[in-house]
Coordinates of C-alpha atoms in Angstrom, one line a residue:
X69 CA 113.7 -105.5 -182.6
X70 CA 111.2 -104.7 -179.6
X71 CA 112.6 -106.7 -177.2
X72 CA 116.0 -106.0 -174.8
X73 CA 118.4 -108.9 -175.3
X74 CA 119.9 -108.0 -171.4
X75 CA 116.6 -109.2 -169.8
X76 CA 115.2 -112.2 -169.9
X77 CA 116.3 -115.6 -171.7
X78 CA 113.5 -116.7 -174.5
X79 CA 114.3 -118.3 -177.3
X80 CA 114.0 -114.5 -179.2
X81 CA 116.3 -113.1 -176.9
X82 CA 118.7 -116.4 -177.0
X83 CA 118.5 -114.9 -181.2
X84 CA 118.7 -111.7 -180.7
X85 CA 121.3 -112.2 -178.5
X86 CA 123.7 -114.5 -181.4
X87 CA 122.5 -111.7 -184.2
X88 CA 124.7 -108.6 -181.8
X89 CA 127.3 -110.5 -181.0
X90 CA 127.5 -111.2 -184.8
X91 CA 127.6 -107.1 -185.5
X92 CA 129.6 -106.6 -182.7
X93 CA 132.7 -108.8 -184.0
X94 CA 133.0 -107.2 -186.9
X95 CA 134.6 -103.9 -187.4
X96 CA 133.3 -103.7 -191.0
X97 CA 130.2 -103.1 -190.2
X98 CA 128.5 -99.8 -187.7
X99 CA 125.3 -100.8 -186.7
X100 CA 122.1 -99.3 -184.6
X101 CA 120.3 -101.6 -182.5
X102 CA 116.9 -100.1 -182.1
X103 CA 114.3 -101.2 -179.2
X104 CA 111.5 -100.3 -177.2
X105 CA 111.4 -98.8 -173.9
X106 CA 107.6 -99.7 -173.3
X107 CA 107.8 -103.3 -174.7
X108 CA 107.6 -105.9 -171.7
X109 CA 109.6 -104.9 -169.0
X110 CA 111.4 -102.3 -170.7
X111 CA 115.1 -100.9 -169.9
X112 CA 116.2 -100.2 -167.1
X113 CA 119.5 -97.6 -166.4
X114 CA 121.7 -100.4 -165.7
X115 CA 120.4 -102.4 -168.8
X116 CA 121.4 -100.0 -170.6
X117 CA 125.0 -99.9 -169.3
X118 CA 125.3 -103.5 -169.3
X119 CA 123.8 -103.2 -173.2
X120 CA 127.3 -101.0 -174.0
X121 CA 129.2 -103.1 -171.9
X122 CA 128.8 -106.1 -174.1
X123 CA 128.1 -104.4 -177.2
X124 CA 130.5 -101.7 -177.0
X125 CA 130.6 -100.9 -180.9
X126 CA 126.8 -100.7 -181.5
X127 CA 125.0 -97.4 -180.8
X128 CA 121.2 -98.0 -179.3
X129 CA 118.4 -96.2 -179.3
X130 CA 115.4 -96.7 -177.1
X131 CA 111.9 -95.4 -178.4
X132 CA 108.5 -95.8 -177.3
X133 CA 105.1 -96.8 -178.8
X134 CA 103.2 -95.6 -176.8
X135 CA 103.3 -92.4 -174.7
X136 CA 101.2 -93.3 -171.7
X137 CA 102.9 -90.5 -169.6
X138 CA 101.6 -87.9 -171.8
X139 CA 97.6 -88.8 -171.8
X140 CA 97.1 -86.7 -175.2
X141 CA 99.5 -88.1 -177.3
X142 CA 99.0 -91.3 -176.2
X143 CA 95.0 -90.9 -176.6
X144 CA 95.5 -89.3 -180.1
X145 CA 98.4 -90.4 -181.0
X146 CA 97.9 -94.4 -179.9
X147 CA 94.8 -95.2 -179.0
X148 CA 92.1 -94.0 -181.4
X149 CA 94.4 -94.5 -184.3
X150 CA 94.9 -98.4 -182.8
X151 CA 90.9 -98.3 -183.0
X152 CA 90.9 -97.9 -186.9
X153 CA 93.7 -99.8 -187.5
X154 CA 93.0 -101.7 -190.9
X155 CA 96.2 -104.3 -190.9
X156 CA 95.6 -106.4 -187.7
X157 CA 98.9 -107.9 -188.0
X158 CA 100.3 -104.5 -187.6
X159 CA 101.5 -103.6 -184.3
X160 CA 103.5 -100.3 -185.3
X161 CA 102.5 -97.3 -184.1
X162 CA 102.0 -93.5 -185.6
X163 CA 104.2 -92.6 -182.5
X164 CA 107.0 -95.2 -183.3
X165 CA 107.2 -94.8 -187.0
X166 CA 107.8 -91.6 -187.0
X167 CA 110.7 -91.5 -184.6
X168 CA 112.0 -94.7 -186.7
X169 CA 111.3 -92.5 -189.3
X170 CA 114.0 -90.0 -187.8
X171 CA 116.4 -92.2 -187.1
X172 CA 116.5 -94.2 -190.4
X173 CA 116.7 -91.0 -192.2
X174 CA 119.5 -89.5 -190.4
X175 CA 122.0 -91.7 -192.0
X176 CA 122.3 -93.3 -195.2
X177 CA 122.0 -96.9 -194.1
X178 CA 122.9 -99.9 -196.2
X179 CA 120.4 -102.4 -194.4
X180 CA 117.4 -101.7 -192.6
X181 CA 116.7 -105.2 -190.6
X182 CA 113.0 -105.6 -188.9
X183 CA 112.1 -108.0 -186.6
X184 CA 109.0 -109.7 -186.4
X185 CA 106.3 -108.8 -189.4
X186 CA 104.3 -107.6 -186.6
X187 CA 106.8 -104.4 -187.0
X188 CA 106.9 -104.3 -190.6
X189 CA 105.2 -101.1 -191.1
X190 CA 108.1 -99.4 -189.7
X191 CA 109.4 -99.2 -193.2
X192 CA 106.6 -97.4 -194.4
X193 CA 107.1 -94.3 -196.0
X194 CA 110.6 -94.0 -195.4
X195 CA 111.1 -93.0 -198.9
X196 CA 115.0 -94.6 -197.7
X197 CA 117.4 -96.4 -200.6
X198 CA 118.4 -99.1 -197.9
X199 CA 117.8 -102.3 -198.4
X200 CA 114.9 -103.2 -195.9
X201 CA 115.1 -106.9 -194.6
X202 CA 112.9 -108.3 -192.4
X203 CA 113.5 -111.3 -189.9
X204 CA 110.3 -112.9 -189.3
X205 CA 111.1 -115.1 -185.8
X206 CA 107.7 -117.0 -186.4
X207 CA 104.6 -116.9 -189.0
X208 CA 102.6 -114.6 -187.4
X209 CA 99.2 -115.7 -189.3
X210 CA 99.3 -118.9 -187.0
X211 CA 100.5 -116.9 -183.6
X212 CA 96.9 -115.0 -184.1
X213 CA 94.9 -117.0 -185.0
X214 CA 92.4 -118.1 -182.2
X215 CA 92.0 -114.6 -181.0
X216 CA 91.4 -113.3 -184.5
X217 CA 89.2 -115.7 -186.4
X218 CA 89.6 -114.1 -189.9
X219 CA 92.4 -116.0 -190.9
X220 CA 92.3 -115.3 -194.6
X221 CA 92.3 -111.7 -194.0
X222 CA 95.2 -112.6 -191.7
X223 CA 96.7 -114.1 -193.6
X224 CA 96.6 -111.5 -196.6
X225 CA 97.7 -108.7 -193.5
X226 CA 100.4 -110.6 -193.4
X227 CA 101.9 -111.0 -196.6
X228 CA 101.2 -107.1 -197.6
X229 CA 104.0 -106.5 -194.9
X230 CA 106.0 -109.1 -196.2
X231 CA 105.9 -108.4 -199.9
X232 CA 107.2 -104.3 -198.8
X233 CA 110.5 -106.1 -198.4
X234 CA 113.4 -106.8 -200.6
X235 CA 114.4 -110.0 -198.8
X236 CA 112.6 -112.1 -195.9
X237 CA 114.5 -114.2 -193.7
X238 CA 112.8 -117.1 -192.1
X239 CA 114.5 -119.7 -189.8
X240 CA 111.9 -122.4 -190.8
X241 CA 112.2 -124.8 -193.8
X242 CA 107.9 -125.1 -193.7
X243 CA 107.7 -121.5 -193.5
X244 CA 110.4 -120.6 -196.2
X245 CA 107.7 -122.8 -198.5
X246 CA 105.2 -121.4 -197.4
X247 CA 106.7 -118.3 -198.1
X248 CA 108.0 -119.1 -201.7
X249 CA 104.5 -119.5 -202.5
X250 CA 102.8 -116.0 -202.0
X251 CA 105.7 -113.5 -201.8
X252 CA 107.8 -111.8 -204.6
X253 CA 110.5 -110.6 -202.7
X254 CA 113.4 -112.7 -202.1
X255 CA 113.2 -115.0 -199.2
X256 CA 116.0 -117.0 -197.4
X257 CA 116.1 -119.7 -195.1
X258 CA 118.6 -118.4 -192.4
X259 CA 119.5 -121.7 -190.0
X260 CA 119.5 -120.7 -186.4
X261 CA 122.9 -122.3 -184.8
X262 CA 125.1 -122.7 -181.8
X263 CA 128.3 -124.4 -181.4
X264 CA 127.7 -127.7 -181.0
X265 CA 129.5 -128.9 -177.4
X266 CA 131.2 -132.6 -177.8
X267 CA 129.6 -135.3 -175.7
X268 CA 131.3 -138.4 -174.5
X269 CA 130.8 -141.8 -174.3
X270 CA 131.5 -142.1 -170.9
X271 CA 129.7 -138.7 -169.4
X272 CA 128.1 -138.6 -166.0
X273 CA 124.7 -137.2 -166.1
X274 CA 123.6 -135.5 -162.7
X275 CA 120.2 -135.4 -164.0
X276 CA 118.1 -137.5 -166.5
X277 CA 115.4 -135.0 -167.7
X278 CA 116.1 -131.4 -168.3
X279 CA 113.1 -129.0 -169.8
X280 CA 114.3 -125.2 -170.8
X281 CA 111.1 -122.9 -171.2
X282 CA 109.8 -119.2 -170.8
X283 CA 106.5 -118.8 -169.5
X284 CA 104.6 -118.1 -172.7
X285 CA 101.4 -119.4 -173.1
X286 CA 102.9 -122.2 -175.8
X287 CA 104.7 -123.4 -173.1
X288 CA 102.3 -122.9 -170.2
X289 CA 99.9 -124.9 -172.0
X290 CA 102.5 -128.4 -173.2
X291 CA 103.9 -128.3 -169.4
X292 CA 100.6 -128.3 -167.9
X293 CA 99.8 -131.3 -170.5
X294 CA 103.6 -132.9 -169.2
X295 CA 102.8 -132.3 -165.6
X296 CA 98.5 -134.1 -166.1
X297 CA 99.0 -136.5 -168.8
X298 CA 102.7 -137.5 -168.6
X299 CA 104.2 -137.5 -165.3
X300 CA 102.3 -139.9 -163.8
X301 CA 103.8 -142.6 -166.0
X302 CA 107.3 -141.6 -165.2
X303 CA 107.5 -142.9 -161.5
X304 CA 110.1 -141.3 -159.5
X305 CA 112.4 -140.0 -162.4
X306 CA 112.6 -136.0 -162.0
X307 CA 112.5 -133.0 -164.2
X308 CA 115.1 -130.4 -164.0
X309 CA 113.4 -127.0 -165.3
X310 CA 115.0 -124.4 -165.9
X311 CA 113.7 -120.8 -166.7
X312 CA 110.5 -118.3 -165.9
X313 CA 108.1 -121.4 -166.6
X314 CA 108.8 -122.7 -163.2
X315 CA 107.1 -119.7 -162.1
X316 CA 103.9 -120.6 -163.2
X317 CA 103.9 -124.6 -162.4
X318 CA 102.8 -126.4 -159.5
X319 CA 105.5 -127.4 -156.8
X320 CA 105.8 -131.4 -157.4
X321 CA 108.2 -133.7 -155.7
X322 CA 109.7 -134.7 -159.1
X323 CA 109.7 -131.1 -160.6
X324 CA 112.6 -129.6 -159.6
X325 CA 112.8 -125.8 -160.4
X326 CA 116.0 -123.7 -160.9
X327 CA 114.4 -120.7 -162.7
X328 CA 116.6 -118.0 -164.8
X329 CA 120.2 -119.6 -164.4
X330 CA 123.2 -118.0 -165.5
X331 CA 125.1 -120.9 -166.9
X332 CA 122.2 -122.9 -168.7
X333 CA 125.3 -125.1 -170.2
X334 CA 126.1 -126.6 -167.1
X335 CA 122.7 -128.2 -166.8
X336 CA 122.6 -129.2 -170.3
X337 CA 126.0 -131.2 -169.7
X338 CA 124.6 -132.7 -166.7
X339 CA 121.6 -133.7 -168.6
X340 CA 120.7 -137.0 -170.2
X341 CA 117.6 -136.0 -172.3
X342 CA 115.6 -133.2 -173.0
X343 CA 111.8 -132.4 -173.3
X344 CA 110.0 -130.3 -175.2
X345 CA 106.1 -130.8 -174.3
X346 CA 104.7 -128.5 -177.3
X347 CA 100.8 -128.7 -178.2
X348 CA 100.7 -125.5 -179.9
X349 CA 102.6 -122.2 -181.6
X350 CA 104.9 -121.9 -184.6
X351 CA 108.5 -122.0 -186.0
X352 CA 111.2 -123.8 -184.9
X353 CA 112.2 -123.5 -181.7
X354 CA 114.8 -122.8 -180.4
X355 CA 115.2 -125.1 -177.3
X356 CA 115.1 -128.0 -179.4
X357 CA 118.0 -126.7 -181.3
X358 CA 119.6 -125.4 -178.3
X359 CA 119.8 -128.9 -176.4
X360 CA 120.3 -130.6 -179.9
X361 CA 123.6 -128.3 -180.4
X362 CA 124.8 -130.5 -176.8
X363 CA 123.8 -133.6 -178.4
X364 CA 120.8 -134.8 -176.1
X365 CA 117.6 -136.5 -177.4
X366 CA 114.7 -135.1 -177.5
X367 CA 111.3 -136.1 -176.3
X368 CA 108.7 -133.9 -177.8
X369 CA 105.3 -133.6 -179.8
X370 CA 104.6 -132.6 -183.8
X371 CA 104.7 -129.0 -182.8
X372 CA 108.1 -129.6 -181.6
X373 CA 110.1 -130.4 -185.0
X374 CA 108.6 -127.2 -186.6
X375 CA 110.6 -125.5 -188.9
X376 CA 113.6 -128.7 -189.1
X377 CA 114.1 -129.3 -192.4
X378 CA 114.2 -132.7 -191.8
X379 CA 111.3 -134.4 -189.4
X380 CA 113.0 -137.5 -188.5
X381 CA 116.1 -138.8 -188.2
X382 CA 116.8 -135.5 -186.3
X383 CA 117.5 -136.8 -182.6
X384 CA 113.8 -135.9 -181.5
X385 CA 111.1 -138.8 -180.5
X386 CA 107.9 -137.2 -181.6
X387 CA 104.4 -138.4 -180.4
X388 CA 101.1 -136.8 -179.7
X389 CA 100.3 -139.8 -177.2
X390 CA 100.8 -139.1 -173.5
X391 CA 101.8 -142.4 -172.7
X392 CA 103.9 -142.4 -175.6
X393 CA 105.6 -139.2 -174.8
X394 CA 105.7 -141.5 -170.8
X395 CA 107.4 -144.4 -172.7
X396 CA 110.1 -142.6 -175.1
X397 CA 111.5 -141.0 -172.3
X398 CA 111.7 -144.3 -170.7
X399 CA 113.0 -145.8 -173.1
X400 CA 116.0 -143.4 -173.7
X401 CA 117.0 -143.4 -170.1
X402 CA 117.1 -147.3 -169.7
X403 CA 117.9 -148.6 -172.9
X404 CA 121.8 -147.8 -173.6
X405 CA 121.4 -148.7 -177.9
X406 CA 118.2 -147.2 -178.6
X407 CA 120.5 -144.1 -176.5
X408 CA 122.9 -144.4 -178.8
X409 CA 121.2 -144.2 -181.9
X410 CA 119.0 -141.0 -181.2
X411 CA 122.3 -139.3 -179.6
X412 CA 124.0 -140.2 -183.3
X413 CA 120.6 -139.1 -185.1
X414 CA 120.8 -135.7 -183.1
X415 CA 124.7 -135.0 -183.7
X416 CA 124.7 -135.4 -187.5
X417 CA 121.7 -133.2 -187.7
X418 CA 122.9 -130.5 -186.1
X419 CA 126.6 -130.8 -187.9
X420 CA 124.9 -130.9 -191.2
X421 CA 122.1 -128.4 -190.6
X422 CA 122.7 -125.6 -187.8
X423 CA 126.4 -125.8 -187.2
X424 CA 127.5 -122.3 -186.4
X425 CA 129.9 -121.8 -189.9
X426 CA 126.7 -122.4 -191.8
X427 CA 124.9 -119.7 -190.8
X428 CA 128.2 -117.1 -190.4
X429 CA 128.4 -117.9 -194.6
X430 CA 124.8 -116.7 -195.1
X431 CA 125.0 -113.5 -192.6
X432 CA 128.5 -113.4 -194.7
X433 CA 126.9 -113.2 -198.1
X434 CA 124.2 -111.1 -197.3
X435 CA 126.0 -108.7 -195.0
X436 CA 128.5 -108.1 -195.8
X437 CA 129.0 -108.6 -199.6
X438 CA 131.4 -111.8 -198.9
X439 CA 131.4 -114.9 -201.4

């Protein structure tokens, strides 16, 4: 996986983050965590330290895609090739693949585990025995597809990578159909959990709205919807946000912004509802799930409930309508039995669908040979 689970805290990293703890706790396995050195913001020498700090049983290796430091290998090596690239889903590179190449070759892995399709030509030509899963995150036909306007051929991009796999893991019950429908390869539904954190009928909330975001342009776009269309119906309630999207939002009187926090669970206890403005982008995500696991409604759009296996009865008020959006969150903060209800709605979803034991049986199975 590209991305360095020390820096940063996206829903991907929140993921990546469960997935090495997983491999860390158990001795059965020895894993290699490989990443990118020239993917956002990179690694830093004390990322790294921290990375074994935490981690102290899985080795890592840091590669690059790129080469910019060395302006012939990057030109000839990168660039042109980029140029002629056929697969526009691809994002591999000559450079990368063949250091992965290296890497995967030097030992006889089991399991080969890729995330994101986007790297999926990683596997190519490794001429390995392991058996190559990849983790898709998000369908990346959709992610792509109002810069590239070819979606069949997308689309078709797409499931080549896929279909190079022996199993494909999805977190999304729409995508896992979707899926079903054009791949031969085995593909599972892996539910993305937390442990759930028990709420109480008598709880002191310190604030009534709480909204956990990065700044990608998904979320730019549903906040700047929130902040126009929405807030102006709320009065003087405020917004507690909370992560790099504060960065790139106006200062208002009612939008309170905390940025990165280290201890995100002490203002989801403190919170009475959650909001999750969402107008585009794909799969489930993972702030839904994340203030679910803590039992809080949540206010949201269609986008939103992506990827839940079930689209109601799920603790989330969905709605498309500003002044709906306006009036749910209302609603929930005023009227103590319509509270009551979505809060129940929200805590038997989560038990019966993303509770932590569910997903530690799958991983289980599939990793580790258990039954």
């Amino acid at each position: 996986m590209p991305d360095n689970p020390i820096s940063g805290k996206a829903g991907n990293i929140t993921r990546l983050i469960q997935m090495l703890c997983y491999f860390d706790r158990n001795p059965e396995l020895e894993v290699d965590f490989v990443s990118l050195g020239d993917w956002n913001d990179g690694w830093t020498k004390s990322e790294q330290e921290s990375f074994y700090q935490k981690y102290p049983s899985i080795k890592l290796h840091i590669l690059k895609r790129k080469y910019k430091e060395k302006i012939f290998k990057y030109l000839f090596l990168y660039k042109l090739p980029n140029l002629f690239k056929r697969n526009h889903i691809d994002m591999s590179s000559f450079i990368l693949r063949k250091e992965f190449r290296k890497i995967a070759r030097a030992k006889a892995y089991d399991k080969i585990m890729i995330s994101y399709a986007s790297f999926g030509y990683l596997i190519k030509g490794l001429n390995v025995k392991s058996d190559c899963i990849i983790d898709t995150h998000d369908f990346m036909t959709s992610q792509k597809k109002n810069t590239i306007k070819k979606v069949g051929k997308l689309f078709q991009d797409e499931i080549d990578i896929l279909n190079k796999f022996d199993q494909i893991w999805t977190y999304s019950a729409d995508e896992e159909y979707i899926f079903n429908q054009f791949i031969n390869s085995k593909v599972l539904r892996v539910p993305i959990s937390f442990p759930f954190q028990e709420c109480y009928t008598d709880k002191k909330y310190s604030c009534d709205i709480i909204y956990v975001a990065s700044d990608n342009e998904h979320n730019i776009a549903g906040i700047t919807w929130f902040i126009n269309e929405v807030l102006p119906h709320l009065g003087d309630r405020k917004v507690d946000i909370i992560g790099n999207i504060g960065k790139v939002i106006p200062d208002h009187p009612n939008l309170l912004k905390h940025g990165i926090v280290e201890h995100l669970e002490a203002y989801y206890t403190s919170a009475k509802i959650a909001i999750c403005p969402m107008l585009s982008g794909t799969g489930i995500k993972i702030k839904v799930l994340e203030a679910l696991s803590y039992f809080l409604p949540v206010v949201t759009n269609k986008r939103g409930v992506d990827g839940l296996i079930n689209k109601s009865l799920n603790g989330c008020l969905v709605t498309e309508n500003s002044f709906e959006f306006a009036n749910n969150i209302i609603s929930l903060l005023d009227d103590p039995a319509l509270y009551a209800e979505i809060q129940y709605n929200a805590k038997k979803y989560f038990i019966e669908n993303h509770s932590s034991h569910k997903e530690i049986e799958i991983l289980d199975r599939v990793l580790l040979n258990r039954q």
